[in-house]
Short mmCIF file of C-alpha atoms in Angstrom, two decimals:
data_model
loop_
_atom_site.label_atom_id
_atom_site.label_comp_id
_atom_site.label_asym_id
_atom_site.label_seq_id
_atom_site.Cartn_x
_atom_site.Cartn_y
_atom_site.Cartn_z
CA ILE V 1 -17.62 -0.47 -0.23
CA ASN V 2 -20.99 -0.95 -1.69
CA LEU V 3 -20.09 -3.84 -3.61
CA THR V 4 -21.59 -7.24 -4.25
CA PRO V 5 -19.36 -10.32 -5.36
CA ARG V 6 -20.07 -10.20 -8.94
CA HIS V 7 -18.44 -6.49 -9.36
CA ARG V 8 -15.45 -7.38 -8.03
CA ALA V 9 -12.36 -8.84 -9.89
CA ASP V 10 -9.39 -11.03 -8.88
CA ASP V 11 -6.87 -8.64 -9.42
CA ILE V 12 -7.49 -5.21 -7.71
CA ILE V 13 -5.74 -2.19 -7.41
CA PHE V 14 -6.08 0.27 -4.26
CA VAL V 15 -5.57 4.17 -4.67
CA GLY V 16 -5.96 6.69 -1.66
CA ASP V 17 -7.08 9.66 -3.89
CA GLN V 18 -10.73 8.68 -4.93
CA ASP V 19 -9.80 10.85 -8.23
CA ARG V 20 -7.43 8.60 -9.34
CA VAL V 21 -9.88 5.91 -9.96
CA PRO V 22 -11.05 7.66 -13.34
CA LYS V 23 -7.78 8.55 -13.93
CA ILE V 24 -6.57 4.89 -14.11
CA SER V 25 -9.95 3.25 -15.71
CA LYS V 26 -9.65 5.78 -18.65
CA TYR V 27 -7.51 3.35 -19.85
CA PHE V 28 -9.85 0.33 -20.09
CA ASP V 29 -11.07 -1.30 -22.92
CA LYS V 30 -14.14 -1.39 -21.21
CA ILE V 31 -15.82 -0.16 -18.05
CA GLU V 32 -18.58 -2.77 -16.69
CA PHE V 33 -19.40 -1.19 -13.50
CA GLU V 34 -18.94 2.04 -10.94
CA THR V 35 -20.14 3.14 -7.67
CA ARG V 36 -19.11 5.11 -4.67
CA LYS V 37 -20.05 5.45 -1.09
CA ARG V 38 -18.16 8.63 0.70
CA GLU V 39 -14.41 8.39 -0.29
CA LEU V 40 -14.87 4.75 -1.39
CA ARG V 41 -15.18 4.84 -5.35
CA THR V 42 -14.79 1.99 -7.46
CA ALA V 43 -14.62 0.66 -11.15
CA THR V 44 -14.13 -2.61 -12.49
CA GLY V 45 -13.44 -3.17 -16.36
CA TRP V 46 -11.26 -4.90 -18.61
CA TYR V 47 -7.61 -3.92 -19.47
CA LYS V 48 -6.61 -5.93 -22.38
CA SER V 49 -7.37 -9.48 -21.60
CA LYS V 50 -7.38 -8.85 -17.69
CA ARG V 51 -10.34 -8.05 -15.77
CA ILE V 52 -9.44 -5.18 -12.73
CA THR V 53 -11.30 -3.62 -10.26
CA VAL V 54 -9.98 -0.06 -9.08
CA ILE V 55 -10.83 1.01 -5.52
CA SER V 56 -9.82 3.92 -3.53
CA THR V 57 -9.44 3.79 -0.10
CA GLY V 58 -8.84 7.02 1.59
CA ILE V 59 -6.34 7.96 3.62
CA GLY V 60 -4.98 5.81 6.34
CA PRO V 61 -4.77 2.45 7.84
CA ASP V 62 -7.91 2.48 9.28
CA ASN V 63 -9.90 2.49 5.88
CA ILE V 64 -7.85 -0.15 5.07
CA ASP V 65 -9.27 -2.22 7.83
CA ILE V 66 -12.67 -1.39 6.06
CA VAL V 67 -11.59 -2.02 2.39
CA MET V 68 -9.41 -5.24 3.14
CA ASN V 69 -12.43 -6.82 5.62
CA GLU V 70 -15.07 -6.19 3.25
CA LEU V 71 -13.28 -7.46 0.02
CA ASP V 72 -12.81 -10.57 1.71
CA ALA V 73 -15.84 -10.97 2.90
CA LEU V 74 -17.03 -10.72 -0.87
CA ALA V 75 -14.46 -13.39 -1.95
CA ASN V 76 -14.33 -15.97 1.05
CA ILE V 77 -18.03 -15.43 3.13
CA ASP V 78 -21.34 -16.82 1.62
CA LEU V 79 -23.17 -13.45 2.15
CA VAL V 80 -26.50 -15.27 2.02
CA THR V 81 -25.67 -17.77 4.67
CA ARG V 82 -23.14 -15.79 6.29
CA THR V 83 -20.95 -18.83 6.96
CA ILE V 84 -17.21 -18.77 5.61
CA LYS V 85 -16.49 -20.79 2.51
CA SER V 86 -14.62 -23.91 2.75
CA ASP V 87 -12.57 -23.08 -0.08
CA LYS V 88 -11.01 -19.86 0.24
CA LYS V 89 -9.98 -17.29 -2.95
CA SER V 90 -6.78 -15.33 -3.16
CA LEU V 91 -6.90 -11.77 -4.39
CA ASN V 92 -4.35 -9.84 -5.59
CA ILE V 93 -3.90 -6.61 -4.54
CA VAL V 94 -1.73 -3.99 -6.02
CA ARG V 95 -1.76 -0.42 -4.50
CA ILE V 96 -0.15 2.77 -6.36
CA GLY V 97 0.50 5.52 -4.39
CA THR V 98 2.71 8.90 -3.78
CA SER V 99 5.37 9.03 -1.12
CA GLY V 100 8.20 10.75 -0.03
CA SER V 101 11.98 9.38 -0.18
CA LEU V 102 13.96 8.94 2.99
CA GLN V 103 17.10 8.25 0.81
CA THR V 104 19.07 10.42 -0.96
CA ASP V 105 19.63 7.88 -4.13
CA ILE V 106 15.92 7.65 -4.76
CA PRO V 107 15.29 10.70 -6.55
CA ALA V 108 11.69 12.57 -7.28
CA ASP V 109 9.71 10.70 -9.93
CA GLY V 110 11.44 7.44 -9.27
CA PHE V 111 9.35 4.04 -8.56
CA VAL V 112 9.84 2.18 -5.36
CA LEU V 113 8.33 -1.41 -4.53
CA ALA V 114 7.82 -1.94 -1.18
CA GLU V 115 9.36 -5.43 0.06
CA TYR V 116 8.44 -4.89 3.53
CA GLY V 117 5.81 -3.02 5.45
CA LEU V 118 7.01 -1.54 8.49
CA GLY V 119 3.77 -0.65 10.23
CA PHE V 120 3.46 2.52 13.38
CA ASP V 121 -0.38 2.11 13.54
CA GLY V 122 -1.28 -0.78 15.63
CA LEU V 123 -3.83 -1.82 13.56
CA LEU V 124 -2.38 -5.41 13.31
CA HIS V 125 -2.17 -5.63 16.95
CA ALA V 126 -5.96 -6.16 16.69
CA TYR V 127 -5.85 -9.62 14.87
CA GLN V 128 -3.22 -12.66 16.10
CA SER V 129 -0.66 -11.48 13.73
CA GLY V 130 2.51 -13.26 15.12
CA GLY V 131 2.54 -15.81 12.59
CA VAL V 132 2.87 -13.40 9.37
CA ARG V 133 5.18 -10.61 11.22
CA GLU V 134 9.22 -10.39 11.02
CA MET V 135 9.76 -10.43 14.74
CA GLU V 136 13.64 -10.40 14.51
CA MET V 137 13.68 -7.22 12.38
CA GLU V 138 11.11 -5.33 14.21
CA GLU V 139 13.15 -6.01 17.31
CA ALA V 140 16.32 -4.30 15.60
CA PHE V 141 14.19 -1.20 14.42
CA ILE V 142 12.73 -0.62 17.84
CA ALA V 143 16.73 -1.02 19.10
CA HIS V 144 18.09 1.35 16.32
CA THR V 145 15.53 3.94 17.16
CA SER V 146 15.06 3.73 20.80
CA TYR V 147 11.13 3.40 20.10
CA ASP V 148 8.95 5.03 22.39
CA SER V 149 7.38 2.36 24.55
CA CYS V 150 4.02 4.56 24.97
CA LYS V 151 3.45 4.31 21.41
CA ALA V 152 2.04 0.76 19.51
CA ARG V 153 4.78 -1.47 18.49
CA PRO V 154 6.08 -1.31 15.11
CA TYR V 155 4.91 -4.31 13.15
CA ILE V 156 6.80 -5.57 9.94
CA VAL V 157 5.31 -7.49 7.08
CA LYS V 158 6.44 -8.80 4.06
CA GLY V 159 4.79 -8.24 0.67
CA SER V 160 3.88 -10.72 -1.96
CA GLN V 161 6.99 -12.70 -3.36
CA PHE V 162 4.57 -13.72 -6.28
CA LEU V 163 3.88 -9.85 -7.30
CA LYS V 164 7.40 -9.05 -6.64
CA GLU V 165 8.65 -11.49 -9.64
CA LYS V 166 5.64 -9.76 -11.59
CA LEU V 167 5.71 -5.95 -10.97
CA ILE V 168 9.55 -5.51 -10.74
CA SER V 169 12.06 -4.19 -13.08
CA ASP V 170 15.54 -2.29 -13.56
CA ASP V 171 13.59 0.91 -13.37
CA VAL V 172 12.15 0.32 -9.68
CA PHE V 173 13.75 0.78 -6.30
CA THR V 174 12.99 -1.83 -3.51
CA GLY V 175 13.12 -1.38 0.19
CA ILE V 176 10.89 -0.99 3.44
CA THR V 177 8.38 1.61 3.02
CA ALA V 178 7.20 2.78 6.22
CA THR V 179 3.46 3.41 7.02
CA ALA V 180 2.81 6.75 9.38
CA ASN V 181 -0.78 6.89 11.13
CA GLY V 182 -0.64 10.58 10.39
CA PHE V 183 0.90 13.11 8.12
CA PHE V 184 1.95 15.92 10.57
CA GLY V 185 3.85 14.69 13.81
CA HIS V 186 3.71 11.28 12.77
CA GLN V 187 5.97 12.13 9.80
CA GLY V 188 8.66 14.83 11.02
CA ARG V 189 6.19 17.82 10.27
CA VAL V 190 6.19 20.83 12.11
CA LEU V 191 3.50 23.66 11.75
CA ARG V 192 3.05 24.75 15.60
CA LEU V 193 3.10 21.26 17.72
CA PRO V 194 6.65 20.11 18.86
CA LEU V 195 7.76 17.00 18.27
CA LYS V 196 8.47 13.90 20.94
CA ASP V 197 11.05 12.40 18.51
CA LYS V 198 12.33 15.27 15.54
CA ASN V 199 15.41 12.80 14.75
CA LEU V 200 12.99 9.99 14.07
CA ASN V 201 13.17 10.50 10.26
CA GLU V 202 17.08 10.54 10.41
CA LYS V 203 16.96 7.38 12.15
CA LEU V 204 14.50 5.83 9.66
CA GLU V 205 16.88 7.07 7.00
CA SER V 206 19.77 5.05 8.65
CA PHE V 207 17.76 1.86 9.78
CA ARG V 208 19.29 -1.35 8.23
CA PHE V 209 18.71 -5.26 8.69
CA LYS V 210 20.74 -7.10 6.84
CA GLU V 211 20.29 -6.05 3.15
CA ASN V 212 17.09 -4.09 3.88
CA ARG V 213 16.88 -0.24 4.65
CA ILE V 214 13.83 2.04 4.90
CA THR V 215 13.00 3.69 1.02
CA ASN V 216 10.15 6.04 1.69
CA LEU V 217 7.44 6.83 3.90
CA GLU V 218 3.54 6.98 3.43
CA MET V 219 0.00 5.90 4.96
CA GLU V 220 -1.19 2.85 4.05
CA THR V 221 1.14 0.02 2.66
CA SER V 222 1.71 -1.86 6.20
CA ALA V 223 -2.16 -2.22 6.97
CA ILE V 224 -2.14 -4.06 3.35
CA TYR V 225 0.64 -6.10 3.72
CA GLY V 226 -0.48 -7.45 7.00
CA LEU V 227 -4.20 -7.98 6.45
CA SER V 228 -3.09 -9.65 3.30
CA ARG V 229 -1.15 -12.32 4.70
CA LEU V 230 -3.64 -12.95 7.45
CA MET V 231 -6.50 -13.45 5.14
CA GLY V 232 -4.27 -15.48 2.54
CA HIS V 233 -3.93 -12.68 -0.49
CA GLN V 234 -1.21 -11.46 -2.29
CA ALA V 235 -0.63 -7.96 -1.98
CA LEU V 236 2.31 -5.49 -3.06
CA SER V 237 2.69 -1.53 -3.17
CA LEU V 238 4.02 0.34 -5.99
CA ASN V 239 4.76 4.38 -5.09
CA ALA V 240 5.90 7.24 -7.04
CA ILE V 241 8.63 9.53 -5.56
CA ILE V 242 6.98 12.66 -5.87
CA ALA V 243 9.67 14.49 -2.78
CA ASN V 244 13.42 13.43 -1.78
CA ARG V 245 12.87 14.15 1.60
CA PRO V 246 17.02 14.21 2.80
CA ALA V 247 17.73 16.14 -0.34
CA LYS V 248 14.54 18.75 -0.04
CA ALA V 249 14.27 17.89 -3.67
CA PHE V 250 10.49 17.60 -5.46
CA SER V 251 9.33 16.55 -8.69
CA LYS V 252 8.54 19.13 -11.07
CA ASP V 253 5.35 17.17 -12.36
CA PRO V 254 4.05 14.70 -10.06
CA TYR V 255 1.17 14.04 -12.01
CA ALA V 256 3.34 13.00 -14.83
CA ALA V 257 4.84 10.46 -12.29
CA ILE V 258 2.02 8.73 -11.44
CA GLU V 259 0.95 8.51 -14.87
CA ARG V 260 3.69 6.66 -15.71
CA LEU V 261 3.02 4.22 -12.59
CA ILE V 262 -0.25 3.51 -13.57
CA ILE V 263 0.50 2.33 -17.58
CA TYR V 264 3.64 0.80 -15.65
CA THR V 265 1.12 -1.41 -13.34
CA LEU V 266 -1.66 -2.09 -15.61
CA ASP V 267 0.67 -3.45 -18.54
CA ARG V 268 2.33 -5.37 -15.78
CA LEU V 269 -0.93 -6.74 -14.77
CA ALA V 270 -1.97 -7.57 -18.20
CA GLU V 271 0.57 -10.05 -18.35
CA PHE V 272 -0.24 -12.74 -16.18
#
């Protein structure tokens, strides 16, 4: 990610699109550092009294694996001696993204806060992750969807309660954000190739576990939640809904929706 420890703030915003970094940093009162490498673009600066780093991760859980591990190394590994520090630092990580709603009552231009991340990508299975996963909810989801055993086992991880309390409001929907490891077949989109389970999105929409339901579908949240919990960081995902998939309704101005979410997030972060 082309950073050193002094260039990283403790409060971090993740975005997928590298062009979204300057759309956030333009609100900073002062930018103290900028860099980029491939799709990974970073700006660190000050918004009001809060020092914030914005990083573009690119698309997908594999990129999250790179960014999360290297950010954690900057915070918790002595890069000179290459030893793990005895005193661990916990980072606050907020993802700002765009997504499609899976529930008819969550409209385009609304905001969704992910209380849980549901991952289809399998990334967390490379780590000793049993202690951070919601096993009972996973089993209920697998049974509800008759999930194909040839695919990676779905995993579910809870987001940060600390950040939820800071970022929630009456204007924000909450629920489970599902993370796909592809854009087309994995999310029910068809061009030429037939789907193995053409009804998967309907199964996602109808899944319930206690008071929880799956609100939206994107490509990063579960990996952020899983790795953050394993590493001891706080993480939460906020998405601007640019399409309601079951209603086939689309935002008339998705750029305005994400702009409102950027300002909302910056103001909430500046308060603590």
